[in-house]
Short mmCIF file of C-alpha atoms in Angstrom, two decimals:
data_model
loop_
_atom_site.label_atom_id
_atom_site.label_comp_id
_atom_site.label_asym_id
_atom_site.label_seq_id
_atom_site.Cartn_x
_atom_site.Cartn_y
_atom_site.Cartn_z
CA MET A 1 70.15 46.75 25.89
CA GLY A 2 67.43 48.78 27.60
CA ILE A 3 65.63 49.12 24.32
CA ASP A 4 65.56 45.36 23.89
CA VAL A 5 64.06 44.87 27.32
CA LYS A 6 61.47 47.55 26.65
CA GLU A 7 60.49 45.99 23.35
CA LYS A 8 60.32 42.57 24.95
CA THR A 9 58.17 43.90 27.76
CA ALA A 10 55.86 45.63 25.32
CA HIS A 11 55.63 42.49 23.23
CA ASN A 12 54.74 40.34 26.22
CA ALA A 13 52.16 42.85 27.38
CA SER A 14 50.59 42.77 23.95
CA VAL A 15 50.37 39.04 24.03
CA GLY A 16 48.78 39.10 27.46
CA ALA A 17 46.28 41.70 26.34
CA ASP A 18 45.40 39.74 23.24
CA ALA A 19 44.97 36.59 25.26
CA GLY A 20 42.80 38.37 27.76
CA GLN A 21 40.64 39.87 25.04
CA SER A 22 40.29 36.50 23.39
CA ILE A 23 39.09 34.84 26.57
CA GLN A 24 36.72 37.69 27.29
CA LYS A 25 35.29 37.46 23.78
CA ASP A 26 34.65 33.71 24.00
CA SER A 27 33.13 33.96 27.45
CA GLY A 28 30.86 36.78 26.37
CA ASN A 29 29.41 34.77 23.43
CA SER A 30 29.09 31.36 25.09
CA ILE A 31 26.54 32.39 27.72
CA PRO A 32 23.96 33.94 25.34
CA ALA A 33 24.35 31.00 22.88
CA SER A 34 23.67 28.53 25.65
CA GLU A 35 20.71 30.55 26.84
CA ALA A 36 19.32 30.79 23.28
CA LYS A 37 19.62 27.04 22.82
CA GLY A 38 17.90 26.41 26.12
CA ASN A 39 15.13 28.85 25.28
CA GLY A 40 14.61 27.20 21.89
CA GLU A 41 14.30 23.76 23.42
CA MET A 42 11.89 25.08 26.03
CA GLU A 43 9.73 26.68 23.32
CA ASN A 44 9.66 23.40 21.39
CA LEU A 45 8.60 21.48 24.50
CA GLU A 46 5.91 24.03 25.26
CA GLU A 47 4.59 23.82 21.69
CA MET A 48 4.53 20.01 21.88
CA TYR A 49 2.64 20.21 25.17
CA ARG A 50 0.09 22.63 23.70
CA LYS A 51 -0.37 20.33 20.70
CA MET A 52 -0.92 17.31 22.96
CA GLN A 53 -3.53 19.28 24.89
CA ARG A 54 -5.34 20.16 21.66
CA MET A 55 -5.26 16.53 20.50
CA ALA A 56 -6.72 15.38 23.82
CA ASP A 57 -9.76 17.58 23.22
CA PRO A 58 -12.60 15.40 21.79
CA ARG A 59 -13.42 18.28 19.44
CA TYR A 60 -9.92 18.17 17.92
CA LEU A 61 -9.77 17.47 14.18
CA HIS A 62 -6.37 16.52 12.82
CA THR A 63 -5.58 18.36 9.59
CA LEU A 64 -2.61 18.98 7.32
CA THR A 65 -2.10 22.05 5.21
CA MET A 66 -1.27 21.58 1.55
CA THR A 67 2.26 22.80 2.32
CA GLU A 68 2.67 20.25 5.12
CA LEU A 69 1.22 17.56 2.87
CA PHE A 70 3.77 18.28 0.14
CA GLN A 71 6.61 18.34 2.68
CA THR A 72 5.68 14.90 4.06
CA SER A 73 7.37 11.79 2.68
CA TYR A 74 5.15 8.71 2.41
CA LYS A 75 6.23 5.14 1.87
CA SER A 76 5.53 4.08 -1.70
CA ARG A 77 2.93 1.37 -2.27
CA PRO A 78 3.84 -0.63 -5.36
CA PRO A 79 1.00 -2.64 -6.91
CA ILE A 80 0.70 -6.32 -6.12
CA ILE A 81 -0.10 -7.05 -9.78
CA GLU A 82 0.35 -4.04 -12.02
CA ASN A 83 -2.91 -2.79 -13.60
CA LEU A 84 -4.90 -5.39 -11.65
CA LEU A 85 -4.36 -5.48 -7.87
CA HIS A 86 -3.04 -2.71 -5.64
CA SER A 87 -2.80 -2.56 -1.86
CA GLY A 88 -6.18 -2.20 -0.18
CA ALA A 89 -9.44 -4.13 0.04
CA TYR A 90 -10.66 -5.78 -3.17
CA LEU A 91 -13.75 -7.81 -4.03
CA LEU A 92 -13.99 -10.61 -6.59
CA ALA A 93 -17.65 -11.29 -7.28
CA GLY A 94 -19.28 -13.83 -9.55
CA ALA A 95 -22.01 -16.43 -9.76
CA PRO A 96 -21.44 -19.73 -7.92
CA LYS A 97 -19.36 -22.40 -9.66
CA ILE A 98 -18.05 -20.29 -12.57
CA GLY A 99 -14.36 -20.64 -11.71
CA LYS A 100 -13.71 -17.97 -9.05
CA SER A 101 -11.77 -20.34 -6.81
CA PHE A 102 -9.51 -21.45 -9.66
CA LEU A 103 -8.98 -17.80 -10.56
CA VAL A 104 -7.92 -16.72 -7.06
CA ALA A 105 -5.73 -19.83 -6.75
CA GLN A 106 -4.03 -18.74 -9.97
CA ILE A 107 -3.57 -15.20 -8.65
CA ALA A 108 -2.21 -16.57 -5.36
CA TYR A 109 0.31 -18.80 -7.13
CA HIS A 110 1.62 -16.01 -9.35
CA VAL A 111 2.07 -13.55 -6.47
CA SER A 112 3.78 -16.18 -4.29
CA THR A 113 6.20 -17.11 -7.10
CA GLY A 114 6.60 -13.66 -8.66
CA GLN A 115 5.65 -14.87 -12.14
CA ASP A 116 3.98 -12.32 -14.42
CA LEU A 117 0.24 -12.79 -14.86
CA TRP A 118 -1.35 -12.06 -18.26
CA GLY A 119 1.58 -9.85 -19.19
CA CYS A 120 1.31 -7.83 -15.98
CA LYS A 121 4.32 -7.50 -13.69
CA VAL A 122 3.90 -9.21 -10.32
CA HIS A 123 5.61 -8.10 -7.09
CA GLN A 124 6.45 -11.34 -5.31
CA GLY A 125 5.55 -11.95 -1.68
CA THR A 126 4.01 -14.43 0.73
CA VAL A 127 0.32 -15.22 0.15
CA LEU A 128 -2.30 -16.48 2.60
CA TYR A 129 -5.30 -18.18 0.98
CA LEU A 130 -8.25 -18.79 3.30
CA ALA A 131 -10.12 -21.46 1.33
CA LEU A 132 -13.00 -21.60 3.80
CA GLU A 133 -15.34 -23.62 1.56
CA ASP A 134 -12.79 -26.35 0.78
CA ASP A 135 -10.69 -28.98 2.51
CA PHE A 136 -6.97 -29.63 2.09
CA GLN A 137 -7.50 -32.67 -0.14
CA ARG A 138 -9.54 -30.64 -2.63
CA ILE A 139 -6.97 -27.83 -2.55
CA GLN A 140 -4.21 -30.36 -3.22
CA SER A 141 -6.04 -31.78 -6.24
CA ARG A 142 -6.78 -28.30 -7.58
CA MET A 143 -3.22 -27.01 -7.29
CA PHE A 144 -1.76 -30.21 -8.77
CA MET A 145 -4.15 -29.97 -11.71
CA MET A 146 -3.06 -26.40 -12.34
CA TYR A 147 0.70 -26.49 -11.68
CA GLY A 148 1.77 -30.11 -11.30
CA VAL A 149 4.70 -30.54 -8.93
CA ASN A 150 5.87 -26.92 -9.25
CA ASP A 151 5.13 -26.01 -5.66
CA THR A 152 6.14 -22.94 -3.64
CA PRO A 153 6.73 -22.48 0.12
CA ASN A 154 5.41 -18.90 -0.06
CA LEU A 155 1.76 -19.89 -0.55
CA HIS A 156 -0.08 -20.76 2.68
CA PHE A 157 -3.55 -22.34 2.87
CA ALA A 158 -6.12 -22.48 5.68
CA THR A 159 -9.57 -24.07 5.60
CA ALA A 160 -10.90 -22.67 8.89
CA ALA A 161 -10.66 -19.24 10.50
CA GLY A 162 -12.48 -16.97 12.93
CA LYS A 163 -15.09 -14.37 12.09
CA ILE A 164 -14.34 -10.74 11.38
CA GLY A 165 -14.40 -8.98 14.73
CA ASN A 166 -14.35 -12.32 16.54
CA GLY A 167 -10.98 -14.00 16.15
CA LEU A 168 -10.05 -13.43 12.51
CA ASP A 169 -8.46 -10.04 13.16
CA GLU A 170 -6.04 -11.53 15.70
CA GLN A 171 -5.28 -14.51 13.44
CA LEU A 172 -4.36 -12.24 10.53
CA GLU A 173 -2.25 -9.98 12.74
CA ASN A 174 -0.36 -13.02 14.03
CA PHE A 175 0.22 -14.28 10.48
CA MET A 176 1.64 -10.88 9.49
CA ARG A 177 4.05 -10.99 12.44
CA GLU A 178 5.24 -14.44 11.39
CA HIS A 179 5.36 -13.52 7.68
CA PRO A 180 6.13 -9.79 7.36
CA ASP A 181 6.79 -10.16 3.61
CA THR A 182 3.11 -10.99 2.96
CA LYS A 183 1.66 -9.20 -0.07
CA LEU A 184 -1.76 -10.81 -0.52
CA ILE A 185 -4.47 -12.37 1.64
CA ILE A 186 -7.39 -14.10 -0.10
CA ILE A 187 -10.65 -14.77 1.73
CA ASP A 188 -12.91 -17.29 0.01
CA THR A 189 -15.69 -16.44 0.77
CA MET A 190 -16.99 -13.34 2.55
CA GLN A 191 -20.00 -15.15 3.96
CA LYS A 192 -17.68 -17.46 5.90
CA ILE A 193 -16.22 -14.60 7.94
CA ARG A 194 -19.52 -12.84 8.70
CA GLU A 195 -20.90 -13.10 12.21
CA VAL A 196 -23.82 -15.54 12.34
CA GLY A 197 -27.07 -13.89 13.35
CA GLY A 198 -25.95 -10.35 12.57
CA GLU A 199 -27.58 -7.95 10.18
CA ALA A 200 -27.70 -9.78 6.88
CA TYR A 201 -27.37 -7.14 4.21
CA SER A 202 -27.69 -3.63 5.61
CA TYR A 203 -25.56 -0.88 4.11
CA ALA A 204 -23.95 -0.22 7.49
CA SER A 205 -22.97 -3.85 8.11
CA ASP A 206 -21.63 -4.29 4.56
CA TYR A 207 -19.61 -1.10 4.80
CA GLU A 208 -18.29 -2.08 8.22
CA ILE A 209 -17.02 -5.52 7.19
CA VAL A 210 -15.19 -4.21 4.12
CA GLY A 211 -14.01 -1.22 6.15
CA LYS A 212 -12.30 -3.50 8.67
CA LEU A 213 -10.58 -5.44 5.90
CA LYS A 214 -9.50 -2.18 4.27
CA GLN A 215 -8.14 -0.85 7.56
CA PHE A 216 -6.07 -4.02 7.99
CA ALA A 217 -4.83 -3.89 4.39
CA ASP A 218 -3.84 -0.21 4.65
CA LYS A 219 -2.06 -0.80 7.95
CA HIS A 220 0.17 -3.50 6.45
CA CYS A 221 0.33 -2.15 2.86
CA ILE A 222 -1.05 -5.40 1.44
CA CYS A 223 -4.02 -6.47 -0.67
CA VAL A 224 -6.95 -8.32 0.89
CA LEU A 225 -8.97 -9.97 -1.89
CA THR A 226 -12.37 -11.26 -0.78
CA VAL A 227 -14.47 -13.61 -2.91
CA HIS A 228 -18.20 -12.90 -2.96
CA HIS A 229 -21.30 -13.93 -4.89
CA THR A 230 -23.49 -12.02 -7.31
CA ARG A 231 -27.27 -11.74 -7.28
CA LYS A 232 -29.39 -13.67 -9.75
CA GLN A 233 -31.76 -10.81 -10.56
CA PRO A 234 -30.70 -8.48 -13.38
CA ALA A 235 -29.33 -5.06 -12.52
CA GLY A 236 -28.76 -1.88 -14.51
CA ASP A 237 -25.08 -1.44 -13.67
CA ALA A 238 -23.12 -4.69 -13.85
CA PHE A 239 -21.58 -4.03 -10.43
CA GLU A 240 -25.05 -3.77 -8.90
CA MET A 241 -25.16 -7.56 -9.31
CA ILE A 242 -22.80 -7.93 -6.35
CA SER A 243 -24.78 -9.58 -3.58
CA GLY A 244 -25.59 -7.28 -0.70
CA THR A 245 -25.75 -3.49 -0.75
CA THR A 246 -23.69 -0.77 -2.40
CA GLY A 247 -21.80 -0.52 0.89
CA LEU A 248 -19.54 -3.35 -0.26
CA LEU A 249 -18.54 -1.66 -3.49
CA GLY A 250 -18.47 1.80 -1.95
CA CYS A 251 -15.90 0.95 0.71
CA ALA A 252 -13.70 -1.38 -1.36
CA ASP A 253 -10.62 0.02 -3.09
CA GLY A 254 -11.32 -2.12 -6.14
CA SER A 255 -13.69 -4.74 -7.50
CA LEU A 256 -13.47 -7.54 -10.05
CA LEU A 257 -16.74 -8.80 -11.48
CA MET A 258 -16.51 -12.21 -13.16
CA GLN A 259 -19.24 -13.21 -15.63
CA LYS A 260 -20.03 -15.96 -18.13
CA LYS A 261 -22.63 -15.96 -20.88
CA LYS A 262 -23.19 -19.67 -20.28
CA ARG A 263 -22.19 -21.66 -17.23
CA THR A 264 -20.61 -24.36 -19.42
CA ALA A 265 -18.65 -21.87 -21.52
CA LEU A 266 -14.87 -21.72 -21.31
CA GLU A 267 -14.91 -17.96 -21.86
CA ALA A 268 -15.42 -15.38 -19.13
CA THR A 269 -15.06 -11.65 -18.68
CA ILE A 270 -13.76 -9.74 -15.68
CA ASP A 271 -14.76 -6.10 -15.25
CA VAL A 272 -12.10 -4.32 -13.20
CA VAL A 273 -12.62 -1.02 -11.37
CA GLY A 274 -10.44 0.57 -8.71
CA ARG A 275 -9.28 3.77 -7.09
CA ASP A 276 -5.70 3.46 -8.37
CA GLN A 277 -6.32 2.06 -11.84
CA GLN A 278 -8.25 2.61 -15.01
CA ASP A 279 -11.46 0.66 -15.60
CA GLN A 280 -10.95 -2.27 -17.94
CA ILE A 281 -12.46 -5.55 -19.10
CA LEU A 282 -10.41 -8.73 -19.31
CA TYR A 283 -11.52 -11.44 -21.72
CA LEU A 284 -10.36 -14.82 -20.42
CA LYS A 285 -10.52 -18.39 -21.66
CA LYS A 286 -10.08 -21.43 -19.43
CA ASP A 287 -7.79 -24.30 -20.34
CA PRO A 288 -10.08 -27.35 -19.92
CA GLU A 289 -7.17 -29.58 -18.82
CA THR A 290 -5.44 -27.37 -16.25
CA GLN A 291 -8.37 -25.03 -15.42
CA ILE A 292 -5.97 -22.10 -15.78
CA TRP A 293 -7.44 -18.84 -17.08
CA ASN A 294 -5.59 -17.36 -20.05
CA LEU A 295 -5.97 -13.79 -21.27
CA GLU A 296 -7.48 -13.46 -24.74
CA ARG A 297 -7.63 -9.68 -24.94
CA MET A 298 -8.10 -6.52 -22.92
CA GLU A 299 -10.73 -3.97 -23.86
CA THR A 300 -9.26 -0.88 -22.22
CA GLU A 301 -5.61 0.09 -22.16
CA PRO A 302 -4.09 -0.21 -18.69
CA HIS A 303 -3.72 2.97 -16.66
CA LYS A 304 -0.32 4.67 -17.01
CA GLU A 305 0.99 7.01 -14.36
CA PRO A 306 1.57 10.58 -15.63
CA PRO A 307 5.26 11.49 -16.10
CA ASP A 308 7.07 13.13 -13.19
CA PRO A 309 7.60 16.80 -14.16
CA VAL A 310 10.85 17.02 -12.17
CA LEU A 311 12.33 13.96 -13.89
CA GLU A 312 11.14 15.28 -17.25
CA ALA A 313 12.93 18.60 -16.61
CA VAL A 314 16.14 16.85 -15.52
CA ALA A 315 16.00 14.66 -18.63
CA ARG A 316 15.92 17.80 -20.78
CA MET A 317 18.98 19.18 -18.99
CA VAL A 318 21.05 15.97 -19.02
CA ASN A 319 21.01 14.01 -22.27
CA ALA A 320 23.30 12.49 -24.88
CA SER A 321 24.42 15.87 -26.23
CA GLN A 322 24.86 17.31 -22.71
CA PRO A 323 25.80 14.41 -20.41
CA GLU A 324 26.59 16.63 -17.41
CA TRP A 325 25.06 19.61 -15.66
CA THR A 326 26.77 21.64 -12.94
CA GLY A 327 25.17 24.16 -10.64
CA SER A 328 23.95 24.92 -7.15
CA PRO A 329 20.77 23.40 -5.65
CA SER A 330 19.00 26.74 -6.06
CA GLU A 331 19.98 26.87 -9.73
CA LEU A 332 18.69 23.32 -10.20
CA ALA A 333 15.41 24.23 -8.51
CA ALA A 334 15.06 27.27 -10.75
CA ALA A 335 15.81 25.21 -13.85
CA VAL A 336 13.15 22.60 -13.16
#
């Protein structure tokens, strides 16, 4: 009987000791972990404060290392019209009265309806067309001639607007707030949004006006297509015919140069250059009844994005003969 009591006492003492050790162990680890967490947060706050101080210095230049650049995820910018219009500032230049307005009206209609244009895929979205050299009656007649009663609520027209740097910026920002799905804004023509009495055609003024349009386009991931005129005098490079200085072409993300051999001809060519696409020439022919431009042929093959090496490697690992692959993330990284 005494042995049972002794064993019971020893057992209870063991339990008490274990419990005490367990509590002591937890208490000993919780304090340093809390301190480490607090120290880590304090270090992060101090680093953020030091960075803000550096950024406040007027001599500060923001940079990214190549490693940081590769670790950053950026929102994709799909083209507005594949192989033709991407997001950014674009120019469409051509001689007066050769069909530029009908061309941009056609582009506007296709983007607003999502219909493919000349075999190129179109990403549908709202379109704002500033037809600043027309009135609504003329626009009505033009659109009816081209598309009959097939209207769309996603294509907006305006015949009056402010100047760049004096009202237009706020008007466009307000339109984007009301129509966040906007993909394309057309300005017809550039001269209508220039400030009256400013520098006519200096490189700085040309670069500034396109730069402001580009900044707006990049901010909203849209395309701003501005119609402009070409010079009458001959030039060595075809794009030197664009009226003004090289500042216009230099700042723009892309340019479309429309030309005719004869003003009365139904045929026209469009030279296309851009940062995100291959140079090409489009040969168009106008339907005399509808005034719609149809593609006859294309001189240069459209630009094709290079294949993704990661997707190519995965495609080699998973195929018809081997439909599954199993492994750890590190093994997958090593395999590709």
